[in-house]
Each structure stands twice: as structure tokens, then as C-alpha cells.
CSV table of C-alpha atoms in Angstrom, one decimal:
chain,number,residue,atom,x,y,z
A,103,MET,CA,-208.2,7.2,-157.2
A,104,SER,CA,-206.3,4.0,-157.5
A,105,GLN,CA,-202.7,3.9,-158.9
A,106,ILE,CA,-201.4,2.2,-161.8
A,107,CYS,CA,-198.0,0.9,-162.3
A,108,PHE,CA,-195.8,1.5,-165.5
A,109,GLN,CA,-195.6,-2.3,-166.2
A,110,ASP,CA,-199.4,-2.4,-166.0
A,111,LEU,CA,-200.1,0.3,-168.5
A,112,PRO,CA,-201.9,-1.1,-171.7
A,113,THR,CA,-199.6,-2.0,-174.6
A,114,ASP,CA,-200.7,0.6,-177.0
A,115,ILE,CA,-200.1,3.4,-174.3
A,116,LEU,CA,-196.7,2.0,-173.5
A,117,TYR,CA,-195.8,2.0,-177.1
A,118,ALA,CA,-197.0,5.6,-177.4
A,119,ILE,CA,-194.5,6.7,-174.4
A,120,VAL,CA,-191.7,4.8,-176.1
A,121,LYS,CA,-192.5,6.3,-179.4
A,122,TRP,CA,-192.5,9.8,-177.6
A,123,VAL,CA,-189.2,9.3,-175.9
A,124,ILE,CA,-187.6,8.2,-179.2
A,125,GLY,CA,-188.7,11.2,-181.3
A,126,GLY,CA,-189.7,11.6,-184.8
A,127,THR,CA,-187.8,10.2,-187.8
A,128,LEU,CA,-185.9,13.6,-188.2
A,129,ASP,CA,-184.8,13.5,-184.6
A,130,ILE,CA,-183.3,10.1,-185.1
A,131,GLU,CA,-181.6,11.1,-188.1
A,132,ASP,CA,-180.0,14.1,-186.5
A,133,VAL,CA,-178.6,11.6,-183.7
A,134,MET,CA,-176.8,9.8,-186.6
A,135,PHE,CA,-174.5,12.7,-187.0
A,136,GLY,CA,-172.9,12.1,-183.4
A,137,ALA,CA,-170.6,9.1,-182.2
A,138,PRO,CA,-172.1,5.9,-181.4
A,139,ASP,CA,-172.8,6.9,-177.8
A,140,SER,CA,-175.2,9.6,-179.0
A,141,ARG,CA,-177.7,6.9,-180.2
A,142,ARG,CA,-177.4,4.5,-177.4
A,143,GLN,CA,-180.3,5.8,-175.5
A,144,ILE,CA,-182.5,5.3,-178.5
A,145,GLU,CA,-181.1,2.0,-179.5
A,146,MET,CA,-181.1,0.5,-176.1
A,147,LEU,CA,-184.4,1.7,-174.9
A,148,PRO,CA,-186.4,-1.6,-175.7
A,149,TRP,CA,-183.7,-3.7,-173.8
A,150,TYR,CA,-183.7,-1.3,-170.9
A,151,LEU,CA,-187.6,-1.7,-170.6
A,152,SER,CA,-187.4,-5.5,-170.7
A,153,ALA,CA,-184.9,-5.7,-168.0
A,154,VAL,CA,-187.0,-3.8,-165.5
A,155,CYS,CA,-189.0,-6.7,-164.3
A,156,LYS,CA,-190.6,-9.9,-165.6
A,157,SER,CA,-193.9,-8.2,-166.4
A,158,LEU,CA,-192.3,-5.7,-168.7
A,159,ALA,CA,-190.0,-8.5,-170.2
A,160,ARG,CA,-193.0,-10.4,-171.3
A,161,LYS,CA,-194.9,-7.3,-172.5
A,162,THR,CA,-192.2,-6.0,-174.6
A,163,ALA,CA,-191.5,-9.4,-176.0
A,164,SER,CA,-195.0,-9.4,-177.3
A,165,MET,CA,-194.6,-5.8,-179.0
A,166,SER,CA,-193.0,-6.6,-182.1
A,167,ASN,CA,-193.2,-2.9,-183.3
A,168,LEU,CA,-191.0,-1.9,-180.4
A,169,TRP,CA,-187.9,-3.7,-182.0
A,170,THR,CA,-188.1,-2.4,-185.4
A,171,LEU,CA,-185.5,0.4,-185.2
A,172,LEU,CA,-182.2,-1.1,-186.7
A,173,PHE,CA,-179.0,1.1,-186.3
A,174,ILE,CA,-176.0,0.0,-188.3
A,175,ALA,CA,-172.5,1.5,-187.7
A,176,PHE,CA,-169.5,0.6,-189.8
A,177,VAL,CA,-166.3,0.8,-187.9
A,178,PRO,CA,-163.0,-0.7,-188.3
A,179,ASP,CA,-163.5,-3.0,-185.1
A,180,GLU,CA,-164.4,-6.6,-185.6
A,181,PRO,CA,-165.6,-7.3,-182.2
A,182,PHE,CA,-168.0,-4.4,-182.4
A,183,MET,CA,-169.1,-5.5,-185.8
A,184,VAL,CA,-169.7,-9.0,-184.6
A,185,ALA,CA,-171.8,-8.1,-181.6
A,186,GLN,CA,-173.9,-5.5,-183.7
A,187,LEU,CA,-174.9,-8.1,-186.2
A,188,ILE,CA,-175.9,-10.5,-183.3
A,189,ARG,CA,-178.0,-7.7,-181.9
A,190,LEU,CA,-179.5,-6.8,-185.4
A,191,GLN,CA,-180.4,-10.3,-185.8
A,192,CYS,CA,-182.1,-10.5,-182.5
A,193,LEU,CA,-184.1,-7.4,-183.3
A,194,ALA,CA,-185.2,-8.5,-186.6
A,195,ALA,CA,-186.5,-11.7,-185.2
A,196,ARG,CA,-188.4,-10.1,-182.1
A,197,ALA,CA,-189.9,-7.5,-184.9
A,198,GLN,CA,-191.4,-10.8,-186.2
A,199,SER,CA,-193.4,-9.4,-189.6
A,200,SER,CA,-193.5,-5.8,-188.6
A,201,PRO,CA,-191.7,-3.3,-191.1
A,202,LEU,CA,-188.2,-2.6,-190.3
A,203,HIS,CA,-186.5,1.0,-190.1
A,204,VAL,CA,-183.0,1.1,-191.0
A,205,TYR,CA,-180.7,3.9,-189.9
A,206,PHE,CA,-177.0,4.1,-190.9
A,207,SER,CA,-174.8,6.0,-188.4
A,208,SER,CA,-171.5,6.0,-190.3
A,209,ALA,CA,-170.2,5.3,-193.8
A,210,PRO,CA,-168.8,1.9,-194.8
A,211,LEU,CA,-165.0,1.7,-194.7
A,212,GLU,CA,-163.5,-0.4,-197.6
A,213,HIS,CA,-160.8,-1.6,-195.5
A,214,CYS,CA,-163.3,-3.3,-192.8
A,215,ASP,CA,-163.7,-6.8,-193.6
A,216,SER,CA,-166.7,-7.7,-191.4
A,217,TYR,CA,-169.1,-5.2,-193.0
A,218,PHE,CA,-169.5,-7.8,-196.0
A,219,THR,CA,-171.5,-10.0,-193.6
A,220,THR,CA,-173.4,-7.3,-192.4
A,221,LEU,CA,-174.5,-6.2,-195.7
A,222,SER,CA,-175.1,-9.8,-196.8
A,223,TRP,CA,-177.7,-9.9,-193.8
A,224,LEU,CA,-179.2,-6.5,-194.8
A,225,SER,CA,-179.9,-7.8,-198.2
A,226,ASP,CA,-181.8,-10.4,-197.0
A,227,ILE,CA,-184.1,-8.2,-194.8
A,228,LEU,CA,-184.4,-5.5,-197.4
A,229,PRO,CA,-187.9,-6.7,-198.6
A,230,ARG,CA,-188.9,-6.0,-195.0
A,231,VAL,CA,-187.5,-2.5,-194.9
A,232,GLN,CA,-190.0,0.4,-194.7
A,233,THR,CA,-187.4,3.2,-193.8
A,234,PHE,CA,-184.1,3.5,-195.4
A,235,ALA,CA,-181.9,6.4,-194.0
A,236,MET,CA,-178.3,7.1,-194.4
A,237,TRP,CA,-178.0,10.6,-193.1
A,238,THR,CA,-174.4,10.5,-191.9
A,239,MET,CA,-171.2,12.6,-192.0
A,240,PRO,CA,-169.2,11.2,-194.6
A,241,SER,CA,-165.5,11.2,-194.4
A,242,GLU,CA,-162.9,10.9,-197.3
A,243,GLU,CA,-162.3,7.2,-196.9
A,244,GLY,CA,-165.9,6.5,-196.3
A,245,LYS,CA,-167.7,8.8,-198.7
A,246,LEU,CA,-171.2,7.8,-199.6
A,247,GLY,CA,-171.8,7.5,-203.2
A,248,GLN,CA,-173.0,5.7,-206.3
A,249,SER,CA,-170.2,3.1,-205.5
A,250,SER,CA,-171.2,2.9,-201.8
A,251,PRO,CA,-172.2,-0.6,-201.1
A,252,PRO,CA,-175.6,0.4,-199.3
A,253,ILE,CA,-176.6,2.1,-202.5
A,254,ARG,CA,-175.7,-0.9,-204.7
A,255,LEU,CA,-177.8,-2.9,-202.6
A,256,LEU,CA,-180.7,-0.7,-203.2
A,257,GLN,CA,-179.9,-0.8,-207.0
A,258,SER,CA,-179.6,-4.5,-206.9
A,259,ARG,CA,-183.1,-5.2,-205.8
A,260,GLN,CA,-185.6,-5.0,-208.8
A,261,LYS,CA,-188.2,-3.7,-206.5
A,262,LEU,CA,-188.8,-2.8,-202.7
A,263,PRO,CA,-192.5,-2.9,-202.3
A,264,SER,CA,-192.3,-2.2,-198.4
A,265,LEU,CA,-190.0,1.0,-198.7
A,266,GLU,CA,-192.1,4.1,-198.0
A,267,ARG,CA,-189.4,6.4,-196.8
A,268,LEU,CA,-186.1,6.9,-198.3
A,269,SER,CA,-183.3,9.5,-196.7
A,270,LEU,CA,-180.0,10.1,-198.0
A,271,ASN,CA,-177.4,12.6,-198.0
A,272,THR,CA,-174.8,10.9,-200.2
A,273,ALA,CA,-173.1,13.0,-202.6
A,274,ALA,CA,-173.9,10.4,-205.4
A,275,GLU,CA,-171.1,10.1,-208.2
A,276,ILE,CA,-172.4,10.7,-211.8
A,277,SER,CA,-170.9,9.9,-215.0
A,278,GLU,CA,-169.3,12.6,-217.2
A,279,ASP,CA,-172.6,13.3,-219.4
A,280,GLY,CA,-174.7,12.7,-216.1
A,281,ARG,CA,-176.8,10.2,-218.0
A,282,ASN,CA,-177.5,6.5,-218.1
A,283,LEU,CA,-177.5,5.8,-214.6
A,284,PRO,CA,-179.5,3.5,-212.7
A,285,PRO,CA,-182.0,4.9,-210.3
A,286,LEU,CA,-181.1,4.9,-206.7
A,287,VAL,CA,-184.0,2.6,-205.9
A,288,THR,CA,-187.2,1.1,-207.6
A,289,ALA,CA,-189.9,1.4,-204.8
A,290,PRO,CA,-193.3,1.8,-206.1
A,291,ASN,CA,-195.0,2.4,-202.7
A,292,LEU,CA,-192.4,5.3,-201.7
A,293,ARG,CA,-194.1,8.0,-199.7
A,294,GLN,CA,-191.4,10.2,-198.4
A,295,LEU,CA,-188.2,11.1,-199.8
A,296,ARG,CA,-185.5,13.4,-198.2
A,297,LEU,CA,-182.2,13.8,-200.0
A,298,CYS,CA,-179.2,15.9,-199.8
A,299,GLY,CA,-176.7,16.4,-202.6
A,300,VAL,CA,-178.1,13.9,-205.0
A,301,PRO,CA,-178.7,15.1,-208.5
A,302,LEU,CA,-182.1,15.0,-209.6
A,303,ALA,CA,-181.4,13.7,-212.8
A,304,GLN,CA,-179.9,10.4,-211.1
A,305,LEU,CA,-182.8,9.8,-208.8
A,306,GLY,CA,-185.3,8.3,-211.6
A,307,ALA,CA,-187.8,10.6,-210.1
A,308,ALA,CA,-190.7,9.2,-212.5
A,309,HIS,CA,-190.7,5.9,-210.6
A,310,PHE,CA,-192.2,7.3,-207.6
A,311,ARG,CA,-195.7,8.2,-208.5
A,312,CYS,CA,-196.9,7.7,-204.8
A,313,LEU,CA,-194.7,10.3,-203.1
A,314,GLU,CA,-196.6,12.6,-200.9
A,315,GLN,CA,-193.5,14.2,-199.0
A,316,VAL,CA,-190.3,15.6,-200.7
A,317,ASP,CA,-187.5,17.2,-199.2
A,318,LEU,CA,-184.4,18.3,-201.6
A,319,VAL,CA,-181.5,19.9,-200.0
A,320,CYS,CA,-178.4,21.0,-202.2
A,321,CYS,CA,-179.8,18.8,-204.9
A,322,PRO,CA,-178.5,20.0,-208.3
A,323,VAL,CA,-181.7,20.1,-210.8
A,324,ARG,CA,-182.0,21.0,-214.4
A,325,LEU,CA,-184.5,24.0,-214.6
A,326,HIS,CA,-186.9,22.2,-216.9
A,327,HIS,CA,-187.3,19.6,-214.0
A,328,PHE,CA,-189.6,22.2,-212.2
A,329,GLY,CA,-192.2,21.6,-214.9
A,330,ARG,CA,-192.1,17.9,-214.4
A,331,ILE,CA,-192.6,17.8,-210.8
A,332,SER,CA,-196.5,17.8,-210.9
A,333,THR,CA,-196.3,14.9,-213.5
A,334,TRP,CA,-193.7,12.9,-211.6
A,335,TRP,CA,-195.6,13.3,-208.3
A,336,PRO,CA,-199.2,14.2,-208.6
A,337,ASP,CA,-200.1,13.4,-205.0
A,338,LEU,CA,-197.5,15.5,-203.3
A,339,VAL,CA,-198.8,17.0,-199.8
A,340,SER,CA,-195.6,18.5,-198.8
A,341,LEU,CA,-192.5,19.8,-200.9
A,342,ARG,CA,-189.2,21.5,-199.8
A,343,LEU,CA,-186.7,22.8,-202.5
A,344,ASN,CA,-183.4,24.1,-201.6
A,345,VAL,CA,-181.8,23.4,-204.8
A,346,THR,CA,-178.9,24.5,-206.9
A,347,ALA,CA,-178.6,24.6,-210.7
A,348,SER,CA,-176.9,21.7,-212.4
A,349,PHE,CA,-173.8,22.0,-214.2
A,350,GLU,CA,-175.6,22.0,-217.5
A,351,ASP,CA,-177.6,25.2,-216.5
A,352,SER,CA,-174.9,27.0,-214.4
A,353,TRP,CA,-173.5,28.8,-217.4
A,354,MET,CA,-176.8,30.3,-218.3
A,355,LEU,CA,-177.5,31.6,-214.8
A,356,ASP,CA,-174.5,33.5,-214.7
A,357,ARG,CA,-175.5,35.6,-217.9
A,358,LEU,CA,-179.2,36.2,-216.7
A,359,PRO,CA,-180.2,39.9,-216.6
A,360,VAL,CA,-181.2,41.3,-213.2
A,361,PHE,CA,-184.8,42.2,-213.1
A,362,PRO,CA,-185.7,45.5,-211.0
A,363,VAL,CA,-188.2,45.1,-208.1
A,364,THR,CA,-190.9,47.8,-209.1
A,365,ALA,CA,-193.8,48.2,-206.4
A,366,GLY,CA,-197.3,48.0,-208.1
A,367,VAL,CA,-196.0,46.2,-211.1
A,368,THR,CA,-198.3,43.0,-211.6
A,369,ALA,CA,-197.7,42.3,-215.3
A,370,PRO,CA,-195.0,39.6,-216.2
A,371,ILE,CA,-191.6,41.0,-216.9
A,372,PRO,CA,-190.8,39.9,-220.6
A,373,ILE,CA,-188.8,36.8,-220.8
A,374,GLY,CA,-185.4,37.4,-222.5
A,375,PRO,CA,-183.6,34.7,-224.6
A,376,PHE,CA,-181.8,33.4,-221.6
A,377,HIS,CA,-185.1,32.5,-220.1
A,378,SER,CA,-186.5,30.7,-223.0
A,379,PRO,CA,-185.0,27.3,-223.0
A,380,HIS,CA,-186.6,26.8,-219.8
A,381,SER,CA,-189.6,29.0,-219.5
A,382,PHE,CA,-193.0,27.6,-219.1
A,383,SER,CA,-195.0,30.7,-219.4
A,384,GLY,CA,-195.8,30.5,-223.1
A,385,SER,CA,-196.6,26.8,-223.1
A,386,ASP,CA,-199.4,24.7,-221.7
A,387,PRO,CA,-199.7,25.0,-217.8
A,388,CYS,CA,-198.5,22.4,-215.7
A,389,PRO,CA,-200.8,19.8,-214.4
A,390,PRO,CA,-202.1,21.1,-211.1
A,391,LEU,CA,-200.8,19.7,-207.7
A,392,ARG,CA,-204.1,19.2,-206.0
A,393,ARG,CA,-203.0,18.0,-202.6
A,394,LEU,CA,-200.0,20.1,-202.1
A,395,ALA,CA,-200.5,21.9,-198.8
A,396,GLN,CA,-197.1,22.7,-197.8
A,397,LEU,CA,-194.3,24.3,-199.8
A,398,SER,CA,-190.9,25.7,-199.0
A,399,ILE,CA,-188.6,27.4,-201.6
A,400,GLU,CA,-184.9,28.2,-200.9
A,401,GLY,CA,-181.9,28.6,-202.8
A,402,PRO,CA,-180.7,30.8,-205.9
A,403,ILE,CA,-182.9,29.1,-208.4
A,404,GLY,CA,-186.2,29.0,-206.7
A,405,GLU,CA,-187.6,31.9,-208.7
A,406,TYR,CA,-187.7,29.4,-211.6
A,407,PHE,CA,-190.2,27.2,-209.7
A,408,TYR,CA,-192.5,30.1,-209.3
A,409,GLU,CA,-192.2,31.0,-213.0
A,410,THR,CA,-192.9,27.2,-214.0
A,411,MET,CA,-195.9,27.0,-211.7
A,412,GLU,CA,-197.4,30.3,-212.1
A,413,ARG,CA,-200.0,28.9,-214.6
A,414,SER,CA,-200.6,25.8,-212.7
A,415,SER,CA,-203.3,25.4,-210.0
A,416,LEU,CA,-202.5,24.6,-206.2
A,417,PRO,CA,-206.0,24.9,-204.7
A,418,ALA,CA,-204.9,23.0,-201.4
A,419,LEU,CA,-201.7,25.2,-200.8
A,420,ARG,CA,-201.9,26.6,-197.2
A,421,GLN,CA,-198.5,27.1,-195.9
A,422,LEU,CA,-195.6,28.5,-197.9
A,423,ARG,CA,-192.0,29.4,-196.9
A,424,THR,CA,-190.0,31.6,-199.5
A,425,SER,CA,-186.3,32.1,-199.0
A,426,ILE,CA,-185.4,33.7,-202.2
A,427,SER,CA,-185.4,37.2,-203.5
A,428,LEU,CA,-188.8,37.6,-205.2
A,429,SER,CA,-189.3,39.8,-208.1
A,430,SER,CA,-192.5,41.4,-209.3
A,431,PHE,CA,-192.6,38.7,-211.7
A,432,SER,CA,-193.5,36.1,-208.9
A,433,ALA,CA,-196.8,38.1,-208.2
A,434,LEU,CA,-198.3,35.8,-211.0
A,435,PHE,CA,-197.8,32.9,-208.9
A,436,PHE,CA,-199.5,34.4,-205.9
A,437,GLU,CA,-202.3,35.7,-208.1
A,438,ARG,CA,-203.0,32.6,-210.2
A,439,ALA,CA,-201.6,29.5,-208.5
A,440,ALA,CA,-201.8,30.1,-204.7
A,441,PRO,CA,-204.9,32.2,-203.8
A,442,ASN,CA,-205.4,30.3,-200.4
A,443,ILE,CA,-202.3,30.6,-198.5
A,444,GLN,CA,-203.1,31.0,-194.7
A,445,ASP,CA,-199.4,30.8,-193.4
A,446,LEU,CA,-196.7,32.7,-195.2
A,447,THR,CA,-193.1,33.1,-194.1
A,448,VAL,CA,-190.5,35.3,-195.7
A,449,ALA,CA,-187.0,34.7,-195.0
A,450,ALA,CA,-183.6,36.3,-196.3
A,451,TYR,CA,-181.6,33.7,-198.0
A,452,GLN,CA,-178.1,33.4,-196.6
A,453,SER,CA,-177.7,36.9,-195.4
A,454,TYR,CA,-179.8,39.9,-194.0
A,455,GLN,CA,-181.7,41.8,-196.8
A,456,THR,CA,-184.0,44.5,-196.7
A,457,LEU,CA,-187.8,43.7,-197.0
A,458,HIS,CA,-188.3,45.3,-200.3
A,459,HIS,CA,-185.3,43.3,-201.9
A,460,VAL,CA,-186.8,40.1,-200.8
A,461,PHE,CA,-190.6,40.6,-200.7
A,462,PRO,CA,-192.6,42.9,-203.2
A,463,GLN,CA,-195.1,44.2,-200.6
A,464,HIS,CA,-198.0,44.4,-203.4
A,465,ILE,CA,-197.9,40.3,-203.5
A,466,LEU,CA,-199.8,40.9,-200.4
A,467,ARG,CA,-202.8,41.9,-202.4
A,468,TYR,CA,-203.3,38.4,-203.6
A,469,THR,CA,-203.1,36.5,-200.4
A,470,GLY,CA,-206.6,37.4,-199.1
A,471,SER,CA,-206.6,34.2,-197.0
A,472,LEU,CA,-203.6,34.9,-194.9
A,473,GLN,CA,-203.7,34.5,-191.2
A,474,LYS,CA,-200.3,34.1,-190.2
A,475,LEU,CA,-197.4,36.2,-191.5
A,476,SER,CA,-193.8,35.5,-190.4
A,477,PHE,CA,-190.6,37.2,-191.3
A,478,GLU,CA,-187.0,35.9,-190.6
A,479,ASP,CA,-183.6,37.6,-190.8
A,480,ILE,CA,-185.2,40.8,-192.4
A,481,TRP,CA,-184.0,44.3,-192.3
A,482,PHE,CA,-187.0,46.8,-191.9
A,483,GLU,CA,-186.2,50.1,-193.1
A,484,PRO,CA,-188.4,53.1,-192.5
A,485,GLY,CA,-191.5,53.2,-194.7
A,486,ASP,CA,-191.5,49.4,-195.1
A,487,LEU,CA,-194.0,48.3,-192.5
A,488,MET,CA,-196.5,51.1,-193.5
A,489,ALA,CA,-196.2,50.2,-197.1
A,490,MET,CA,-196.9,46.6,-196.4
A,491,SER,CA,-199.9,47.6,-194.1
A,492,ASN,CA,-201.4,49.6,-197.0
A,493,ALA,CA,-201.0,46.7,-199.2
A,494,THR,CA,-203.1,44.4,-197.3
A,495,VAL,CA,-206.5,45.8,-198.4
A,496,ALA,CA,-208.5,42.6,-197.9
A,497,LEU,CA,-206.1,41.0,-195.2
A,498,GLN,CA,-207.5,39.5,-192.0
A,499,LEU,CA,-204.1,39.0,-190.4
A,500,GLU,CA,-204.2,37.4,-186.8
A,501,VAL,CA,-200.6,36.4,-186.1
A,502,LEU,CA,-197.5,38.5,-186.9
A,503,ARG,CA,-194.2,37.1,-186.4
A,504,PHE,CA,-190.8,38.6,-186.3
A,505,ARG,CA,-187.6,36.2,-185.8
A,506,ASN,CA,-184.3,37.8,-185.8
A,507,CYS,CA,-185.3,40.9,-187.6
A,508,ARG,CA,-183.8,44.2,-187.7
A,509,PHE,CA,-185.5,47.5,-187.3
A,510,VAL,CA,-183.4,50.4,-188.5
A,511,HIS,CA,-184.0,53.9,-187.1
A,512,SER,CA,-187.7,55.2,-187.0
A,513,ALA,CA,-189.0,51.6,-188.3
A,514,LYS,CA,-189.2,50.7,-184.6
A,515,GLN,CA,-191.6,53.5,-183.7
A,516,GLU,CA,-193.2,52.9,-187.1
A,517,LEU,CA,-194.3,49.3,-185.9
A,518,VAL,CA,-196.0,50.9,-183.0
A,519,ALA,CA,-197.9,53.4,-185.4
A,520,VAL,CA,-199.2,50.7,-187.9
A,521,LEU,CA,-200.3,48.4,-185.0
A,522,ALA,CA,-202.2,51.3,-183.5
A,523,GLN,CA,-203.7,52.2,-186.7
A,524,ASN,CA,-205.1,48.8,-187.3
A,525,SER,CA,-206.1,48.3,-183.8
A,526,GLN,CA,-208.6,50.9,-184.3
A,527,SER,CA,-210.2,49.7,-187.4
A,528,SER,CA,-212.8,47.0,-187.1
A,529,ARG,CA,-212.2,43.4,-188.6
A,530,SER,CA,-214.9,43.7,-191.0
A,531,SER,CA,-212.9,46.7,-192.7
A,532,GLY,CA,-210.4,44.2,-194.2
A,533,THR,CA,-207.4,45.4,-192.2
A,534,TRP,CA,-205.0,43.7,-189.7
A,535,SER,CA,-206.5,42.1,-186.7
A,536,ILE,CA,-203.7,41.1,-184.9
A,537,ARG,CA,-204.4,38.5,-182.1
A,538,ALA,CA,-200.7,37.4,-181.4
A,539,LEU,CA,-197.3,39.0,-181.9
A,540,HIS,CA,-194.4,36.8,-181.7
A,541,ILE,CA,-191.0,38.6,-181.3
A,542,ILE,CA,-188.1,36.2,-181.4
A,543,GLN,CA,-184.8,38.1,-181.2
A,544,ILE,CA,-181.4,38.6,-179.4
A,545,ASP,CA,-182.1,41.5,-177.2
A,546,LYS,CA,-178.8,43.1,-176.9
A,547,THR,CA,-178.3,43.1,-180.9
A,548,GLU,CA,-178.3,46.6,-182.4
A,549,HIS,CA,-181.7,47.4,-184.2
A,550,ALA,CA,-183.6,44.9,-182.4
A,551,LEU,CA,-186.8,46.1,-180.9
A,552,PRO,CA,-186.2,47.5,-177.3
A,553,ASN,CA,-188.3,47.0,-174.1
A,554,HIS,CA,-190.1,50.0,-174.1
A,555,ILE,CA,-191.3,49.6,-177.9
A,556,ILE,CA,-192.4,46.0,-176.9
A,557,GLY,CA,-194.3,47.6,-174.0
A,558,GLN,CA,-196.3,49.9,-176.1
A,559,VAL,CA,-197.3,47.2,-178.7
A,560,GLU,CA,-198.6,45.0,-175.7
A,561,ASN,CA,-201.5,47.4,-175.6
A,562,LEU,CA,-202.2,47.1,-179.1
A,563,VAL,CA,-202.6,43.4,-179.9
A,564,GLY,CA,-204.1,40.4,-178.1
A,565,GLU,CA,-200.9,38.8,-177.0
A,566,VAL,CA,-197.1,39.4,-177.2
A,567,ILE,CA,-194.9,36.3,-177.1
A,568,ARG,CA,-191.3,37.0,-176.6
A,569,GLU,CA,-188.5,34.3,-177.1
A,570,ASP,CA,-184.7,35.2,-176.7
A,571,LEU,CA,-182.3,33.7,-179.1
A,572,VAL,CA,-178.9,32.6,-178.1
A,573,ASP,CA,-176.0,34.7,-179.4
A,574,PHE,CA,-173.0,32.8,-180.2
């Protein structure tokens, strides 16, 4: 077989290798948290390739999409800023007409004179920017907010037709009444939105009709916003909500009654006066999110999303991650809105909780299409696993996953009994038919599954996959 040199690789294969080395968008944003040296490998990769030999120099010069990643750091160092701007201008020129991806690795500092020149140049190339990410660790003197120069740049543009991905972790400043604020950006073709700490009221969410992926982390929201998501973003494919209540609603949440979790209760719990201002149960159902396939609900007010969407339709929903304490009231969501879930992850929110406090087991009755069931940071007490198995009357489960879970006392042996009971039943009977069991844990932790228990279950399922977590 003849050998091929690296520099002789076809251009598309060479670019695929470079893209794999660089990683995905989230990988790049994670690098932005580090010092300038931490992003050097990604930033300099095109230059390193072009310096290997003349053949690669010619090839990389013609690969305009290889030069589209622009890393901008604002530091009080004039020589650094001058050299950076020269490099950025060279990259933008080599990228030719290819869309640009701009990443900020530090916050602009008001006492740094040279950043005005960089911002002026950035303003000129904004119409070409496809990705704008400011995922940095803000400092007191460089706090990212409504008054931040890059944010003002976004707002100063009437439209950014090329912008498809916006990612910000800015704690945006809001006025006293939280209203009459300009939207962060007007981008009619925005497809992906990732925000941390940005109030949804400030976003101008109705401007982004083409959004397909939304990731909101620690974003204050009004509870009635949940009922508008399907109207704002009808083409959503992926949605993650890790949200907190805005100041206007926080007073109400402190006065909400605590609803008991009662196994077997499927009727909705009556909505009291504290719910009525934001309840959608008695109104017309929300428009369906017909394309939504992935959903993650986290945070203390996630329950209200289930309440809002219970009378809607999510026909494409296949993957759900829930990290809140569900009540029996949430069963309506699973029964009416999400009958086709295939991959369900149940996680404890912030701290270890027992299964029956997090996930009423009778909800599994409405997930007849479920194939993969995962638990994270859950305490299993005696009786939990057996009750869960009995609830899955029509379930054809193939993959069962436990990550950092605790099995108290006889719950360890109960897992063996449940798997043994179901391994003897045929798949057509509607009981579990576990093909793979994933156990991810710290072995030496109390209440973890010991080796002799794992040895017993290995004979009851098709495959046992073990992974050790690091104990810090």
C-alpha cells in the first residue's frame, strides 16, 4: 500500500483533522476561561501548519475557512494589543469572504487605551461575524454588562444578518423597572443562543424567530415567559432551561404552598391563588413545539415549565433531562405532552435526594417508548427500585444508568432482585429487557455498589459498563 504524506492530504480531509483538533464550539468557550496561553494551541494552529513546508503553506493559504477563528483579549498591554490587531487583520484577510467566529477571552478594561482601535475594527467586520462569544470570567474592573463596549457594538447595529450563534455570560445591567431596554442584538437568522445571567426580559426574545438551540443558565425569567417560548421560538430543536425567578416573581415563590408527592395520583393538584397569575392550565394550550427533540429542565422554578406545557404538544421530544423535584402534578406533562420520550435522565438538584422526592415513579407509566433511563446523584432507599419496576408495565427498557448514586442498606440487593426478576420475563411481556447497565461511581464511597453486587448483576444483563469517578 502506498503511503501518503500529511501535506498531500486532500483539502477537505486536512480541514476535518484541524477542526477535530480544535474541538467544538463549547470546547473553545471553555478555553476562554483560561489565561492567554491556554488558547495558544487553538489560535496558532493555522500558523503552525503553514510553517511546516511550502506545500502546506500554499494549501493552507487557499483554505479560507481555516482562518476564521478570531480570539480577542483585552489587556492593559499596548505592545500586545498592537500585535494582536495585526494578527486579527491578517486572519480576516486570509478568511476572505468566509464567515468569522469571534471569541473574547477577557473583559474590556476601561483604562486600556488601545482597545478602542480593536473595537473600531471589530465594528467593521461585524456584518461578517457568524459566531459572537463572550464567555469569560468577568472581574470587578472589567465587568461585562449592558454598558460593556462589545455589547454596545451589538446594539448599535440595526441588523446582523450573518450572525447565527450568540453566546454571552454577561450579567447585563438593567434599569430599575427592568423595562424599556434595547435588545442585546437584532439578528434575524440567529440559530443558537447560549446565555448565562442575562434576564430574559432584556433579550428581546421575539426578535429571534429562527432559533433552533437555546441554552439559558442562571437567567432570571418571569413565569409567564414559559407560555411564550413556543410562540417566540417555534422551530426549537434543543432547549435547556436552568433558570431562576426574576425579582418581580421572587416574592410569590416564597409564599407558594408545598404540594405533597403521592404515588398513584394522576389528577392535577388544584391550583391555588398563588399559582393563578401565571398558570396556563385553564387557558388555551400553548402552540406546539413540533421540532423540539432535546429538553433539559433545571433550577428551582422548572416545575412551572411543566405546568405551562402540559396542554401543549411535543411530538418530536425524544430526550429529556430533569433536575428538579417533580410533583404528581407534573405527570400531566408526561401523559399529554411527551409520550414519545426515549432517553430520560433524572438528577437531584444541587444535593442528594431520595428517589421518591425527585421523581414520582408512577410517571413512568406514561413513558412507554422509553429505551434509556439514567439517574444522577440519587439516593435509593429500600423499596424504591421494586416500586419503579412495578410502575413500568409497558416499558421496554434497554439501557439503565446510575451515575454517582447511593444505595442505602438493602437497596443494593434489591437491584439484583429486580434485574433477576425482569431477566426471566420475555421482552413481549412489557417488562425490562436490559441490554446494558452503566455504573459510574466512586467505589470507596459509602452506599456505592460493591464489587460482589456488580458481579451478581453481570449475569443478569447483556453488558455492565463501569466507570470510576475521581474523589476530590
